[in-house]
One Martini backbone bead per residue (centre of mass of N, CA, C, O) as a GRO file, in nm:
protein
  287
    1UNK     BB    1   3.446  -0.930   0.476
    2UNK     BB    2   3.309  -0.844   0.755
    3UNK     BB    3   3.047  -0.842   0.891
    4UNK     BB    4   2.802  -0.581   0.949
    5UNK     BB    5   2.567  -0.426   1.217
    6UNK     BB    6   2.295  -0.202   1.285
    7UNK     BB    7   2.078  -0.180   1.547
    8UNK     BB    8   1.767  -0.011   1.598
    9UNK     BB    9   1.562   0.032   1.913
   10UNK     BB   10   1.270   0.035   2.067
   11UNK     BB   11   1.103   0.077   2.396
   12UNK     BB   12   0.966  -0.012   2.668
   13UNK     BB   13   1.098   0.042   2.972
   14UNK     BB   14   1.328  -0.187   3.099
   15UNK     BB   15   1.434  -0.451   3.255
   16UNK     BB   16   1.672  -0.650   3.082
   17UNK     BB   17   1.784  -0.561   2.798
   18UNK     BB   18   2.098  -0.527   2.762
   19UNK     BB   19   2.108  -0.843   2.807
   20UNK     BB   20   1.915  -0.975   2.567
   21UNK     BB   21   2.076  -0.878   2.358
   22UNK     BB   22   2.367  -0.948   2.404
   23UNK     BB   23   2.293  -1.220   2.413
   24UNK     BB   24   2.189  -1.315   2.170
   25UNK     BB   25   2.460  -1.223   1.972
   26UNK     BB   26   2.631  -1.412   2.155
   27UNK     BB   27   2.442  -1.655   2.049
   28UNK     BB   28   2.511  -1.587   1.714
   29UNK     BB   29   2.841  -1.472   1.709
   30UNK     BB   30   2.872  -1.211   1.835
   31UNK     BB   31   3.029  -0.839   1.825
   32UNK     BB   32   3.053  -0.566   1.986
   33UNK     BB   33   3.163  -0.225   1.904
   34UNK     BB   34   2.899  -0.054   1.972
   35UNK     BB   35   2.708   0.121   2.250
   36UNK     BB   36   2.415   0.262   2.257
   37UNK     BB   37   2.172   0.410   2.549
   38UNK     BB   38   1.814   0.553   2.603
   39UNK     BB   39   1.635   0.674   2.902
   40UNK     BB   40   1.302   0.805   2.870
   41UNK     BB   41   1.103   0.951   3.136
   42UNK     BB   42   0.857   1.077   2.946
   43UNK     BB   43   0.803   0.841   2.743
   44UNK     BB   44   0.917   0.521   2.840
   45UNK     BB   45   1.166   0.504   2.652
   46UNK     BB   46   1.421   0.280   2.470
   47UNK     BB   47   1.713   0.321   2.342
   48UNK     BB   48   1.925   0.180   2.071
   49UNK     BB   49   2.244   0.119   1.966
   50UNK     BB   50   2.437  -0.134   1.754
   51UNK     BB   51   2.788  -0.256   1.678
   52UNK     BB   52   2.822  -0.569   1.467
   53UNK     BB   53   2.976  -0.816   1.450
   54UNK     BB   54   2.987  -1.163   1.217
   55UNK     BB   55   3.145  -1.497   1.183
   56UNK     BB   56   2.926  -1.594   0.932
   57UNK     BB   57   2.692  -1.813   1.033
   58UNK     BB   58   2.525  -1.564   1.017
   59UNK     BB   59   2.305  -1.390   0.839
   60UNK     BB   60   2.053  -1.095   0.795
   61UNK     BB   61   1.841  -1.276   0.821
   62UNK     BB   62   1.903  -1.464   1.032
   63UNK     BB   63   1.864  -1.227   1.258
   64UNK     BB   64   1.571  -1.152   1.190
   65UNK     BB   65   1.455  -1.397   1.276
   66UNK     BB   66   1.579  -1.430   1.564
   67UNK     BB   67   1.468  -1.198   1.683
   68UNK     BB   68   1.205  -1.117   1.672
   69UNK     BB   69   1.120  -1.294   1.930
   70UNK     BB   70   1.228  -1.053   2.110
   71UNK     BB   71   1.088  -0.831   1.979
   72UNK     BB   72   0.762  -0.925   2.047
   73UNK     BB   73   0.853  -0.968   2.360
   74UNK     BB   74   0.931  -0.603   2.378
   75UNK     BB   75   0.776  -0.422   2.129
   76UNK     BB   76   0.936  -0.357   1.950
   77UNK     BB   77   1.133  -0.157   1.748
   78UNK     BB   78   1.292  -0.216   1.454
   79UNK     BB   79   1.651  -0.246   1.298
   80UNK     BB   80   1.852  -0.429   1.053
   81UNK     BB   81   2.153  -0.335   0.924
   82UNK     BB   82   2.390  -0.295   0.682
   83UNK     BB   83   2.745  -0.128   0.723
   84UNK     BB   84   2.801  -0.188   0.416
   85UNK     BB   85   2.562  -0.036   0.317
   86UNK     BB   86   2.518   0.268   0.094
   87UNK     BB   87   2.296   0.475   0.093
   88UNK     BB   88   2.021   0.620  -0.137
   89UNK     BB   89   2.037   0.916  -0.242
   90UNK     BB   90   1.814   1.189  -0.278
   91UNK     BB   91   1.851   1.507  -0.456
   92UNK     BB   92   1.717   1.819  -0.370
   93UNK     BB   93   1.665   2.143  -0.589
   94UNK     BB   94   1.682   2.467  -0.716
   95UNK     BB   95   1.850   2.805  -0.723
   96UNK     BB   96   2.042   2.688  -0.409
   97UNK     BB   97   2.348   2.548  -0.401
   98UNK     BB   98   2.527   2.490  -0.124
   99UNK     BB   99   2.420   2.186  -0.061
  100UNK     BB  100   2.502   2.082  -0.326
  101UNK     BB  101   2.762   2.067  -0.296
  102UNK     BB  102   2.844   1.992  -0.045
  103UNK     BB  103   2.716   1.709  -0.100
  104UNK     BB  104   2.930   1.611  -0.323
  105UNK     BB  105   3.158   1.641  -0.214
  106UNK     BB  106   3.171   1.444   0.018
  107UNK     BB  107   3.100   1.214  -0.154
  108UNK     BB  108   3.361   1.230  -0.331
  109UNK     BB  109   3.542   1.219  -0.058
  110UNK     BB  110   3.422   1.003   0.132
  111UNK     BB  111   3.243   1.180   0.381
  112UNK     BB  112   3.009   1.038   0.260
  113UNK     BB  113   2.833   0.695   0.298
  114UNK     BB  114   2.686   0.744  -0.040
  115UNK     BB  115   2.474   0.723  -0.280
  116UNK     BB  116   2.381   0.937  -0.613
  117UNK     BB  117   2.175   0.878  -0.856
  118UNK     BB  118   2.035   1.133  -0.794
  119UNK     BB  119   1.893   1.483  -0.945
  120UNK     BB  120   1.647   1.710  -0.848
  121UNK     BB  121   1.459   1.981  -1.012
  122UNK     BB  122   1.271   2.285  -1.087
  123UNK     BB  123   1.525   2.343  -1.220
  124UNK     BB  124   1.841   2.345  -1.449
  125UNK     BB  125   2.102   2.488  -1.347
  126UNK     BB  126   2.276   2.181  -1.215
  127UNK     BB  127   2.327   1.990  -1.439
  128UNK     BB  128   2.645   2.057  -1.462
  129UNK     BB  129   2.717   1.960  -1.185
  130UNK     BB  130   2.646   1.695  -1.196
  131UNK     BB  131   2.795   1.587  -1.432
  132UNK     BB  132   3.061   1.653  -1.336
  133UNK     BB  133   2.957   1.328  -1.130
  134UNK     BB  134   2.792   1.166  -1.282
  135UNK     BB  135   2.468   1.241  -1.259
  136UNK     BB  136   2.155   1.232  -1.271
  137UNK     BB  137   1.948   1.438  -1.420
  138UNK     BB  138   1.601   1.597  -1.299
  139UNK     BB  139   1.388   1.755  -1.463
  140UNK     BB  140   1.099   1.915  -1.282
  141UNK     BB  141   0.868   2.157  -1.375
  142UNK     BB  142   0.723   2.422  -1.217
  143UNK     BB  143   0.504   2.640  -1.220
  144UNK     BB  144   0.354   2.925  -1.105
  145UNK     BB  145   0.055   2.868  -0.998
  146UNK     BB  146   0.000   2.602  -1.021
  147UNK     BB  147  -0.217   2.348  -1.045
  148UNK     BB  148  -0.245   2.073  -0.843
  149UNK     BB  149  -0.230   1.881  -1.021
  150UNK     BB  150   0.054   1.940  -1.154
  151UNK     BB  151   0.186   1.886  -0.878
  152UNK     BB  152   0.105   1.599  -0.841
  153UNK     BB  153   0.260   1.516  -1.119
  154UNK     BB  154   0.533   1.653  -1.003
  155UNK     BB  155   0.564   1.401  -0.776
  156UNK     BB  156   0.494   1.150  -0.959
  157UNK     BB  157   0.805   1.157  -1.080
  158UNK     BB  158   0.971   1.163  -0.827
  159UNK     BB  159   0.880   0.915  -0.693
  160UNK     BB  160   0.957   0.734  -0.970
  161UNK     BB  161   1.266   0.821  -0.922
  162UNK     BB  162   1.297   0.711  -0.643
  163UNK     BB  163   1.207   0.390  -0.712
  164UNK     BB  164   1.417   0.329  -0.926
  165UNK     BB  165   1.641   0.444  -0.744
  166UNK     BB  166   1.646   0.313  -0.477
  167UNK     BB  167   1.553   0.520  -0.218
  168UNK     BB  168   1.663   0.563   0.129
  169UNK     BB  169   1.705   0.920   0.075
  170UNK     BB  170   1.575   1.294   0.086
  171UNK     BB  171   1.754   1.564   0.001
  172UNK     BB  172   1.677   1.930   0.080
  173UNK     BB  173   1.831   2.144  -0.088
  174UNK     BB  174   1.679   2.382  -0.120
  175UNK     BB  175   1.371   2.289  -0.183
  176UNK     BB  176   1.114   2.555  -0.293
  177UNK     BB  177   0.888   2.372  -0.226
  178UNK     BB  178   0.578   2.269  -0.131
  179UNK     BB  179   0.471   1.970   0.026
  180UNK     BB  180   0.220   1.753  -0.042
  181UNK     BB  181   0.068   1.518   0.201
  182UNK     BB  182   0.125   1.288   0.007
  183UNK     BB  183   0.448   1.339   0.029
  184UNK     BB  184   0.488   1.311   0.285
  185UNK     BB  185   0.368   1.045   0.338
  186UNK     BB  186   0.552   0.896   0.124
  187UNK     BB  187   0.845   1.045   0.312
  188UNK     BB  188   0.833   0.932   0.551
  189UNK     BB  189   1.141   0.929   0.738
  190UNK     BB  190   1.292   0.982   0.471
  191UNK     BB  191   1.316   1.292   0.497
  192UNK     BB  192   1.475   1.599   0.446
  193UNK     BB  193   1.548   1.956   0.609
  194UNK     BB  194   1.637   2.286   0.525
  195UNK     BB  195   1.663   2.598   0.753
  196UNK     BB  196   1.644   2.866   0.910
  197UNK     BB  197   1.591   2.960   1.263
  198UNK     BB  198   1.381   3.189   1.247
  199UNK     BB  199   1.169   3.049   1.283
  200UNK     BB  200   0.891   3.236   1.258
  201UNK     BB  201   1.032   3.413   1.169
  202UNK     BB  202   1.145   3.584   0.886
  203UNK     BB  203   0.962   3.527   0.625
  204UNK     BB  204   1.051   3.495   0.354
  205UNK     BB  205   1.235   3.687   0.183
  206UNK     BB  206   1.531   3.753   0.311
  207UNK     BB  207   1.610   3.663   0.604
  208UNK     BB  208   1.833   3.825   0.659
  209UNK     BB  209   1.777   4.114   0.630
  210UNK     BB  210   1.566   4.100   0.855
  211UNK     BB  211   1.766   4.030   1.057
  212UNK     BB  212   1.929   4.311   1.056
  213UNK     BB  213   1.709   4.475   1.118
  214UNK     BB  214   1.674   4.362   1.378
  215UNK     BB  215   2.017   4.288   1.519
  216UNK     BB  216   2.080   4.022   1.508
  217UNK     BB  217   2.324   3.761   1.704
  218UNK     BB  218   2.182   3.491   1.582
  219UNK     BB  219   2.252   3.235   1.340
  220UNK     BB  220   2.083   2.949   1.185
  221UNK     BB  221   2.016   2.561   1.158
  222UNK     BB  222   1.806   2.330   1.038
  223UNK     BB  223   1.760   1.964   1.081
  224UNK     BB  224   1.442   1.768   0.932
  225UNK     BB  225   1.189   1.613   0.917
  226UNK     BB  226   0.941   1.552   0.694
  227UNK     BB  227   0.609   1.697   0.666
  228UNK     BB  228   0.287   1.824   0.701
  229UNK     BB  229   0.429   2.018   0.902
  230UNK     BB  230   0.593   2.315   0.826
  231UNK     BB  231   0.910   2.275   0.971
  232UNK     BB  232   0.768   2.079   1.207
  233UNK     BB  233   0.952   1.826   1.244
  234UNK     BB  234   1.170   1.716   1.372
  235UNK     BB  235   1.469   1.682   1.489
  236UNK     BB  236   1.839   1.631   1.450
  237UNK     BB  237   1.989   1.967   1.370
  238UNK     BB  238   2.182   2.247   1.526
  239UNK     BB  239   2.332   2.565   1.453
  240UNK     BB  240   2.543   2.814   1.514
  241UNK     BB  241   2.595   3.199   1.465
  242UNK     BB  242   2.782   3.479   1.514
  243UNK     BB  243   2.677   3.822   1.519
  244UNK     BB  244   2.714   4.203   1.418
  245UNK     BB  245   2.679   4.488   1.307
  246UNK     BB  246   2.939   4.495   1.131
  247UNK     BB  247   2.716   4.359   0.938
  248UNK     BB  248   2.599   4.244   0.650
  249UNK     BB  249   2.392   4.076   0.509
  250UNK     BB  250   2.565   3.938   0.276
  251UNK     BB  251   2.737   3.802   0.570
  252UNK     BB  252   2.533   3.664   0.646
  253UNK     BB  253   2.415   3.491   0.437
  254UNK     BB  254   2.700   3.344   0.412
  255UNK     BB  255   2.700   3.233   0.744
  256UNK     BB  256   2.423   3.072   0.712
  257UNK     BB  257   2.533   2.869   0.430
  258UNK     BB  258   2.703   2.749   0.612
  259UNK     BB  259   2.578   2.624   0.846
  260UNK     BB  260   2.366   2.484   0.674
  261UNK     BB  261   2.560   2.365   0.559
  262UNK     BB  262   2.667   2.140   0.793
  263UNK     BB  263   2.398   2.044   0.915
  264UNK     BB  264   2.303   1.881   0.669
  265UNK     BB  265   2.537   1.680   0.678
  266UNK     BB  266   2.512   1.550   0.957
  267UNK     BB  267   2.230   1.443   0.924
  268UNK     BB  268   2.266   1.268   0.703
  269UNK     BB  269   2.469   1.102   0.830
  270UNK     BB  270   2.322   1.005   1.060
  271UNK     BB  271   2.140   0.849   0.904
  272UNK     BB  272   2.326   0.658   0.703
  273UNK     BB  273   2.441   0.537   1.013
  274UNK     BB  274   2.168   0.487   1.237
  275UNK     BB  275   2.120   0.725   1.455
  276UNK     BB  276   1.811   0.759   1.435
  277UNK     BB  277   1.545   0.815   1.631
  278UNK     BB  278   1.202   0.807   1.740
  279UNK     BB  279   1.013   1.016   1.981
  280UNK     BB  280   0.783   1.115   1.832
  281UNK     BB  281   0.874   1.470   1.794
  282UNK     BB  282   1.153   1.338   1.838
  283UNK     BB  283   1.512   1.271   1.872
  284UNK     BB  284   1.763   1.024   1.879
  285UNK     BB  285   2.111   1.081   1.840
  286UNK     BB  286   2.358   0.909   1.789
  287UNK     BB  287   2.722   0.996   1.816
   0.00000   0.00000   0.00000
């Protein structure tokens, strides 16, 4: 098989960039196949990402090493990625599991190219869903009011689990518990979070209820990466859908599931394809 990488890098915004890179690349022996870039006159940073494929007569690591000098030389962030290497997804799930089954089907049918070693629930409910895709299953319990301690030891349980499974991005597919400052900053750009899009507002138990009650016309959902501020952190993917009178909670509800199960599955999608750069507190992403 032909090597594949796919390359994506930022900088402060300049000319012949984009003359620099493919110059590189082609005196590398490499083809690019596709090449996306935006230059964000806001922060003056520029975005790139390149999918190119390699002659084979040098490998990824001698491109990291070669690239390297024009990083520097462009004070660049930037990463090399192998295109045929399937990210390792660990899903995280309590007990509404619609995006939880969303992606396990996507992954059985090959429409998410990631691997899914793990799936940590703090309730059992999904053992048996696990089992039937031969995942296994980390049951890691939390009571309710439980201790800070407590907290920090089943964080640092899903930890060990994430290091082990060399994982990498954790999808929180509905996990109803709130992650401590020390576990956000733990899964840095790594961790998706989905949720509905009604925040701030209709806040805690029933959000479609209470958007029913106050005759909502539009429902959606949000999928982001995860911080210490809680549902605020940068913004991946966003989808909404319409809705009227003639609608009971439980139709928006169902509604909501649906739009929630697609927003999340693009956003995994984007992430494990290396479509997304961070832009400070947004993000790029290319499509």
């Amino acid at each position: 098989m032909q090597p594949q990488y796919i390359l994506n890098l930022s900088c402060l915004d300049q000319r012949g960039i984009v003359q620099r890179v493919s110059g590189f690349l082609a005196d590398h022996g490499c083809n690019i196949i596709d090449s996306a870039q935006f230059g964000d006159q806001s922060s003056q940073l520029f975005f790139m990402r390149v999918h190119f494929s390699g002659d084979g007569s040098i490998d990824g690591d001698g491109l990291r090493s070669g690239f390297a000098e024009l990083g520097d030389a462009l004070q660049m962030t930037w990463q090399l990625h192998d295109a045929h290497k399937k990210p390792r997804v660990m899903l995280m799930v309590s007990k509404i599991g619609h995006c939880l089954n969303d992606l396990l089907f996507r992954y059985k049918s090959g429409l998410l190219p990631v691997e899914i070693p793990a799936i940590v629930s703090n309730h059992a409910d999904f053992y048996q869903l696990a089992a039937s895709y031969n995942i296994p299953f980390h049951h890691l319990p939390l009571a309710t009011g439980a201790p800070e301690s407590d907290k920090r030891a089943q964080e640092e349980r899903i930890l060990e689990v994430a290091h082990n499974a060399g994982i990498d991005l954790v999808v929180l597919a509905r996990y109803m518990q709130i992650l401590s400052p020390q576990m956000c900053k733990a899964l840095e750009g790594k961790a998706i979070n989905i949720h509905h899009s009604f925040l701030p507002s209709f806040k805690g138990a029933k959000p479609y209820y209470q958007a029913h009650d106050r005759g909502v016309k539009l429902i959606g959902a949000t999928a982001h990466f995860v911080t210490g501020d809680l549902d605020e952190g940068p913004i991946i993917e966003q989808d909404v859908a319409r809705v009227d009178h003639a609608m009971d909670p439980a139709t928006l509800t169902a509604i909501g599931r649906d739009v929630e199960c697609v927003v999340l599955a693009r956003a995994v999608k984007y992430f494990v394809e290396h479509r997304i750069l961070l832009n400070g507190h947004k993000t790029v992403v290319f499509k």
